[in-house]
Short mmCIF file of C-alpha atoms and ligand atoms in Angstrom, two decimals:
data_model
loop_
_atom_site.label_atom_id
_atom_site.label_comp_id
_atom_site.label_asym_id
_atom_site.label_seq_id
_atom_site.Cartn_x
_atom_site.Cartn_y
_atom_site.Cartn_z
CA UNK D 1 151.30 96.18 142.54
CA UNK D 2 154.42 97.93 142.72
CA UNK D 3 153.37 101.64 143.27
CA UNK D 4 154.16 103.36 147.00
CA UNK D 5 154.98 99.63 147.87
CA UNK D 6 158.38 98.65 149.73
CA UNK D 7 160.68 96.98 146.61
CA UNK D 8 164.16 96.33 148.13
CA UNK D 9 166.92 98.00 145.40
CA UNK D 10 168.96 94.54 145.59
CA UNK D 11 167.82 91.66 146.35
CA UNK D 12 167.53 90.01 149.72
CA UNK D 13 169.33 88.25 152.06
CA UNK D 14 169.54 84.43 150.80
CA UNK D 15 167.64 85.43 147.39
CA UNK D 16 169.19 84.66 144.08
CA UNK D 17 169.95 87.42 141.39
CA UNK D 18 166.65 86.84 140.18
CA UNK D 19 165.27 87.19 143.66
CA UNK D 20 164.07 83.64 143.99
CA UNK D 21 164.39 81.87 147.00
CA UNK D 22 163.98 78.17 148.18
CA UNK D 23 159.87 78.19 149.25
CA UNK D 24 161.02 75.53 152.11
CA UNK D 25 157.45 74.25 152.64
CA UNK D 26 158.42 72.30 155.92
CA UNK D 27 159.03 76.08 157.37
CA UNK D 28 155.08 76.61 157.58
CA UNK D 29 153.22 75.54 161.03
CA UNK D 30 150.09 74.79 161.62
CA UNK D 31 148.85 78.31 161.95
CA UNK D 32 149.91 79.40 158.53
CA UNK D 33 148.45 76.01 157.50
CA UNK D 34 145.38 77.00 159.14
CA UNK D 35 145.55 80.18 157.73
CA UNK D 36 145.38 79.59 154.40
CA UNK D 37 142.69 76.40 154.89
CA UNK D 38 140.43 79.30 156.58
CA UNK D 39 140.79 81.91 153.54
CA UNK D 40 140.68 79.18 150.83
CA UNK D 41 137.21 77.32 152.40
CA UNK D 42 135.74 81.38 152.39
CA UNK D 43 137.36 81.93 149.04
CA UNK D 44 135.94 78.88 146.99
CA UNK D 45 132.30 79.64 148.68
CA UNK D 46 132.25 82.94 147.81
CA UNK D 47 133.33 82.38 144.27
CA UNK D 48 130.76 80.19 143.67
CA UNK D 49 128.39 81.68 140.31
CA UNK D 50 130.96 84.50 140.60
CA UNK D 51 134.72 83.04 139.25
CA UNK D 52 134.86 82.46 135.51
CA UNK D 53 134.95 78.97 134.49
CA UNK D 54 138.78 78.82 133.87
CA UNK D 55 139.68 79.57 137.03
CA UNK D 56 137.07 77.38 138.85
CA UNK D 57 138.63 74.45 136.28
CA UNK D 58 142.51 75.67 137.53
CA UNK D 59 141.69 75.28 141.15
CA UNK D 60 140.16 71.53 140.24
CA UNK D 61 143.18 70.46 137.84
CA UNK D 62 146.05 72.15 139.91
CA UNK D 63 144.82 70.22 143.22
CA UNK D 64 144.40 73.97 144.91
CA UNK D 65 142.09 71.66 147.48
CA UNK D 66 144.10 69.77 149.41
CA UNK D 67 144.76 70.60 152.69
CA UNK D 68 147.52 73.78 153.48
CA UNK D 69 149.78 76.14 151.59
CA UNK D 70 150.95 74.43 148.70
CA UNK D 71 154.13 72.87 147.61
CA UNK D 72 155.11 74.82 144.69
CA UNK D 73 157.94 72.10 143.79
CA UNK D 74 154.76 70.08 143.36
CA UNK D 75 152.61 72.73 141.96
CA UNK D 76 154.52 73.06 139.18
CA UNK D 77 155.13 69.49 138.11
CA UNK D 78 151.25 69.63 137.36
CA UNK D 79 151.31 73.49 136.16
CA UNK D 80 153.81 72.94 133.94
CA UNK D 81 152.64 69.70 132.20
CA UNK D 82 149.76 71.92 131.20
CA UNK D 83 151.70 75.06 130.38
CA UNK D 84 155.07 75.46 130.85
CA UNK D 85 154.37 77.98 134.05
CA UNK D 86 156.42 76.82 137.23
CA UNK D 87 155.30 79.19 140.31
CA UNK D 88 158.60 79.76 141.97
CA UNK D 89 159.22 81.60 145.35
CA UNK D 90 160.26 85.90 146.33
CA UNK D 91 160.36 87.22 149.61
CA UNK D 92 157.92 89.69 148.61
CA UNK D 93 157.81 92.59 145.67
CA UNK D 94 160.11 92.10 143.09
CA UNK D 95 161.66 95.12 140.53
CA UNK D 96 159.72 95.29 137.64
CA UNK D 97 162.48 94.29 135.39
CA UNK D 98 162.39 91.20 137.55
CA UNK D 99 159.07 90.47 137.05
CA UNK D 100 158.75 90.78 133.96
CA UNK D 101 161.54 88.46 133.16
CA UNK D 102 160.17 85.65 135.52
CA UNK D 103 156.87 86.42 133.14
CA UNK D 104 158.44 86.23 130.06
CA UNK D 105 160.19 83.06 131.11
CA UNK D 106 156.51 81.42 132.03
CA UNK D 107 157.84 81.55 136.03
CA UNK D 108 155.14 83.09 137.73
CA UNK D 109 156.61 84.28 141.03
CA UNK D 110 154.71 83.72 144.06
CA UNK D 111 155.44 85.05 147.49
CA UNK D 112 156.93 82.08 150.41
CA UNK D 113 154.87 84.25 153.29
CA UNK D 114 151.05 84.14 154.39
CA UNK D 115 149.56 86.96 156.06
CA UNK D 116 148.51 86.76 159.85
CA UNK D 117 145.13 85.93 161.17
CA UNK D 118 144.95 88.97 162.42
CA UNK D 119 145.58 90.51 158.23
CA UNK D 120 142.84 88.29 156.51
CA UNK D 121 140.86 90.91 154.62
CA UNK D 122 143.50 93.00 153.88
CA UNK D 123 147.47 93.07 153.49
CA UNK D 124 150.17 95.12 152.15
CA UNK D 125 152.11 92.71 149.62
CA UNK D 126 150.87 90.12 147.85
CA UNK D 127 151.27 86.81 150.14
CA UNK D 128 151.46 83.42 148.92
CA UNK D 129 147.09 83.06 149.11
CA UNK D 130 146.91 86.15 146.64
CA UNK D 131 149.37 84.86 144.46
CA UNK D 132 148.91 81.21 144.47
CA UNK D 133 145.16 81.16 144.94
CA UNK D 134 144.89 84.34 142.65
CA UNK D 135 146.67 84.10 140.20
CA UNK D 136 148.26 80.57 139.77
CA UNK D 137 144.64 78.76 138.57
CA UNK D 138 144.48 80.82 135.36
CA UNK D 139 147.93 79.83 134.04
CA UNK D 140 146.23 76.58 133.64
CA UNK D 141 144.21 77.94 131.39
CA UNK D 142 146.46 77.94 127.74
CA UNK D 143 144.96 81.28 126.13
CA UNK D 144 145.32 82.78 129.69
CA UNK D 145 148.85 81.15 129.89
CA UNK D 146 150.04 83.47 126.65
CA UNK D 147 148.55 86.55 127.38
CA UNK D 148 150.54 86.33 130.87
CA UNK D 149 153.96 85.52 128.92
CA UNK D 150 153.42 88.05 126.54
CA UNK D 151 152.70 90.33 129.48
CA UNK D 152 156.34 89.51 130.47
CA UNK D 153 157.99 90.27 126.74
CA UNK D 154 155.59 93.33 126.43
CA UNK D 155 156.89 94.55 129.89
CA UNK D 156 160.56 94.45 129.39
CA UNK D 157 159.88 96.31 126.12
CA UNK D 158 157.99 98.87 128.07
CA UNK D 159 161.31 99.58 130.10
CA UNK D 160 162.47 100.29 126.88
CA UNK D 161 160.29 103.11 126.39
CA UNK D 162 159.67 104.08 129.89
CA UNK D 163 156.41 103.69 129.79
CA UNK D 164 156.49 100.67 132.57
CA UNK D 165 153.72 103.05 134.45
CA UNK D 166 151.39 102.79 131.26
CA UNK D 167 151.94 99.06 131.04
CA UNK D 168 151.12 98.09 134.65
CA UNK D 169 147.85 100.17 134.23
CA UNK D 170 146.77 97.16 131.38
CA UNK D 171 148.34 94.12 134.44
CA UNK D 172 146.29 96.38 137.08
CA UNK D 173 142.98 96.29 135.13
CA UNK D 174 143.11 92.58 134.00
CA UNK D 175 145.62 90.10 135.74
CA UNK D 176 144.62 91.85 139.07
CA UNK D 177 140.95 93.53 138.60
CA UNK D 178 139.33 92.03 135.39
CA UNK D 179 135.77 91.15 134.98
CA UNK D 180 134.59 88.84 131.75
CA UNK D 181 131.87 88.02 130.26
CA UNK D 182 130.36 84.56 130.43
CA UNK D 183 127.15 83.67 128.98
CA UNK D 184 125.77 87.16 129.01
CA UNK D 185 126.95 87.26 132.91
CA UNK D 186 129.98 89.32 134.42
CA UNK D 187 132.29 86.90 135.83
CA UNK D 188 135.51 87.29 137.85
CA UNK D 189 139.01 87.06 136.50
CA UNK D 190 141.40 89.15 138.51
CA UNK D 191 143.97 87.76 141.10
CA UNK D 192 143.31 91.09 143.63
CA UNK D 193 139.51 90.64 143.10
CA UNK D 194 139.30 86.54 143.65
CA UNK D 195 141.52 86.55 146.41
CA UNK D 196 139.59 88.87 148.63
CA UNK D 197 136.54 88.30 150.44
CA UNK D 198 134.71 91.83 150.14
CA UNK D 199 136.10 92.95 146.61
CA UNK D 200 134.73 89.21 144.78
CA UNK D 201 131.16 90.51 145.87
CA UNK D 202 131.65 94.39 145.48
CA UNK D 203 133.07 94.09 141.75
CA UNK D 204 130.18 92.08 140.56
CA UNK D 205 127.29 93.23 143.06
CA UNK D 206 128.11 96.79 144.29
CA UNK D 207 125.89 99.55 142.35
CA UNK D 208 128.92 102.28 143.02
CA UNK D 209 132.10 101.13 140.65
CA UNK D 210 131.76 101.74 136.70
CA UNK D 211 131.94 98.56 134.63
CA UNK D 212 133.41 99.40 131.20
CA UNK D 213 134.28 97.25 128.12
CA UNK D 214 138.17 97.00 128.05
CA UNK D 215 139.64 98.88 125.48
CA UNK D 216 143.51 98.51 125.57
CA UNK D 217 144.03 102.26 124.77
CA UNK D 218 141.44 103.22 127.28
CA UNK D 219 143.27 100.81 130.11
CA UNK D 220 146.74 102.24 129.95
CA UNK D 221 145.22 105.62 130.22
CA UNK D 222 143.22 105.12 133.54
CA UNK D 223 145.05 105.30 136.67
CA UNK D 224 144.10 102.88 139.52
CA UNK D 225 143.55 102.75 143.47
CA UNK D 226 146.33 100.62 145.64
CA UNK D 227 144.62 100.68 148.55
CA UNK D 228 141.40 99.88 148.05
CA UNK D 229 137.98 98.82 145.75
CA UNK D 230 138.62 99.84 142.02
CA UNK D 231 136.31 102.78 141.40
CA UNK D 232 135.94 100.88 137.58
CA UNK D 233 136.26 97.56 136.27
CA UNK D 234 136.98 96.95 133.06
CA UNK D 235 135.15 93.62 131.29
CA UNK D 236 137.31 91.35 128.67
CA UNK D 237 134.73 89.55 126.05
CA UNK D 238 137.39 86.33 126.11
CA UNK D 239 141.23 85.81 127.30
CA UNK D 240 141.41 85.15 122.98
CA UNK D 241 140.62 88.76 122.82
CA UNK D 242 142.61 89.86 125.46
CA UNK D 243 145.52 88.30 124.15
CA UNK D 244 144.63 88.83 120.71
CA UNK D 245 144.11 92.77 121.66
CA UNK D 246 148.16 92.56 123.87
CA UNK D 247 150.39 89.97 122.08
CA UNK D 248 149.40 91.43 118.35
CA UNK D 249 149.68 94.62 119.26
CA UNK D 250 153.03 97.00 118.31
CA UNK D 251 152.89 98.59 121.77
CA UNK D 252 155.44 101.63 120.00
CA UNK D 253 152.18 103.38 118.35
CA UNK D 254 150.02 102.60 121.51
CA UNK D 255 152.93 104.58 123.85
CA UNK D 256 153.10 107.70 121.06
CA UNK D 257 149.00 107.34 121.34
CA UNK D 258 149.16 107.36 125.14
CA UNK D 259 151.92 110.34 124.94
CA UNK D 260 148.59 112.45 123.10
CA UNK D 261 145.74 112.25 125.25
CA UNK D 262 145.46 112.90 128.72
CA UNK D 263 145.58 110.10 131.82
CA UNK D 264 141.99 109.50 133.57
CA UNK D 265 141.05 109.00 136.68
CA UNK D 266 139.86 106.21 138.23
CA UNK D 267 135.95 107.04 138.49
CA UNK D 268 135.97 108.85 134.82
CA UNK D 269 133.33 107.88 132.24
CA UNK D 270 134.10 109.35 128.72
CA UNK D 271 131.48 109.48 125.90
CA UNK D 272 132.63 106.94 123.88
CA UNK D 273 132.59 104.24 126.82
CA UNK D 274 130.50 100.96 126.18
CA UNK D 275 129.72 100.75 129.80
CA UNK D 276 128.23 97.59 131.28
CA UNK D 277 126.95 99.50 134.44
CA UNK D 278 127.64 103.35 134.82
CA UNK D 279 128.48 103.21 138.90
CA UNK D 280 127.44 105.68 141.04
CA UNK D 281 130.64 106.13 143.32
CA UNK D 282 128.93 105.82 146.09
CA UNK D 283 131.07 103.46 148.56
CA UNK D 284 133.78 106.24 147.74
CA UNK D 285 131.42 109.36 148.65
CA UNK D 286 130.21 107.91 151.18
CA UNK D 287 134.62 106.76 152.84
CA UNK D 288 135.55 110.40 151.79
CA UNK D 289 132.40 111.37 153.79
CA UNK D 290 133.41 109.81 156.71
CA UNK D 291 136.87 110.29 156.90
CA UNK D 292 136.03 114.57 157.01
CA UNK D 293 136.90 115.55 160.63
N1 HBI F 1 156.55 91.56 142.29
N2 HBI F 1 156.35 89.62 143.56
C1 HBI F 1 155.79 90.54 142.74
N3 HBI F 1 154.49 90.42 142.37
C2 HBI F 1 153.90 91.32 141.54
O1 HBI F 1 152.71 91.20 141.22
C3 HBI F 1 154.68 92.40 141.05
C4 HBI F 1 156.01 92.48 141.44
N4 HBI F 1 156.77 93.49 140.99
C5 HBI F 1 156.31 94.46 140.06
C6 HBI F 1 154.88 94.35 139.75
N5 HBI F 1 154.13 93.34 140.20
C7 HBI F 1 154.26 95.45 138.92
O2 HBI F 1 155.23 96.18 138.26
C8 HBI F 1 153.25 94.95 137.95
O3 HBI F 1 152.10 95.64 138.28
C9 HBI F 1 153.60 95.25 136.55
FE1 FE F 2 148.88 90.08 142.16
#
């Protein structure tokens, strides 16, 4: 989330050294109430059939349904009876060395701002709907609770071999854009795809994107798209593989691996893919189309 995004070099005005700062709920009015009540009532429709199980169970045992931006004080009294996770408050991007710390420490930091009504299908940083209703319902989920902490660990190692750019490739493709399967269906996972109205259909429904069995090596060789629809998805069989295929894995062979063999782009299919659904790249033909003069 961090790439050609504004991170401040220290950390903000009133923000701790680990760039938390108090979430103040009574600071919200109505509006941002209303806000997130609006995108929350389209969200949970829309996911309907299309959100894996895990997260449709996180929304129901976190209490994601009452009424207005949450109290993350409260929050994470019930998160972290279930898992240890407390969502804590950032005025926005933090440095990745941040992040990853918060991870490894099982704080999952969520921003204290909501977008405007006037920003609801698309925003710059991740707000407090993408990150709370994104990605907080999952850390219920124990299996999904590990992989995210050793996300964290496996991140502050990666500074260690700069290869931070590799690493956010495999949080890009799962925590934000994953697809898994459930009961021979594809099913949502990712925070970036559940939070937003047009990618939850497009990932699952659109004929254009690639949908690709993950492959760890295969991840943290594919660049990504900031700005818009993934051109490929990549599918997880379970979060017990996922985090069987991360936290096991000595990440110092991956990164010599990953030093051999070139980066793809986004739309690439290689031979050896198991592809769910070779796309046909339309919806990007056709936006490169139109923005010719
Ligand atoms: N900061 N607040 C916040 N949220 C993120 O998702 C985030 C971040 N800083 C860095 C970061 N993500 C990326 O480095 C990850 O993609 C690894
Ligand atoms: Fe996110």
């Amino acid at each position: 989330m961090s790439d050609g995004l504004h991170i401040h070099e220290t950390p903000p005005e009133g923000a701790g050294p680990d760039w938390t700062v108090p979430q103040d709920w009574s600071h919200y009015d109505a509006q941002e109430h209303a806000v997130w009540d609006l995108l929350f009532a389209r969200q949970t429709a829309q996911l309907q059939g299309r959100a894996c199980e895990a997260y449709l169970r996180g929304l129901d045992v976190l209490s994601l349904s009452r009424p207005g931006i949450p109290d993350f004080a409260e929050l994470s009294d019930r998160l972290t009876k279930l898992t240890g996770w407390q969502v804590v408050a950032v005025p926005g991007l933090v440095p990745d060395a941040v992040f990853f710390d918060h991870l490894a420490n099982r704080r999952f930091v969520a921003g204290n701002f909501i977008r405007r009504p006037d920003q609801l299908d698309y925003l710059e940083e991740p707000d407090v709907f993408h990150d709370v209703f994104g990605h907080v319902p999952l850390l219920a989920d124990p299996i999904y609770a590990d992989y995210m902490q050793a996300y964290g660990l496996g991140g502050l190692r990666s500074l260690e071999f700069g290869a931070i750019h590799k690493l956010a490739r495999l949080y890009w493709y799962t925590v934000e854009f994953g697809l898994i399967e459930e009961a021979d269906r594809l099913k949502l996972f990712g925070a970036g795809i559940v939070s937003s109205h047009g990618e939850s259909e497009f990932a699952l429904d659109d004929p254009s994107p690639n949908r690709i069995a993950f492959d760890l090596l295969r991840v943290m060789r594919t660049n990504y798209r900031i700005d818009d629809y993934q051109q490929s998805y990549f599918v997880i069989p379970s979060f017990e593989a996922l985090l069987k295929a991360t936290a096991e894995a000595d990440f110092a062979p991956v990164y010599a691996a990953l030093e051999t063999l070139d980066d793809l782009a986004p739309p690439d299919v290689l031979p050896d893919d198991r592809l769910f659904k070779r796309g046909t790249q339309a919806y990007w033909r056709n936006k490169t189309a139109r923005a010719k003069p």
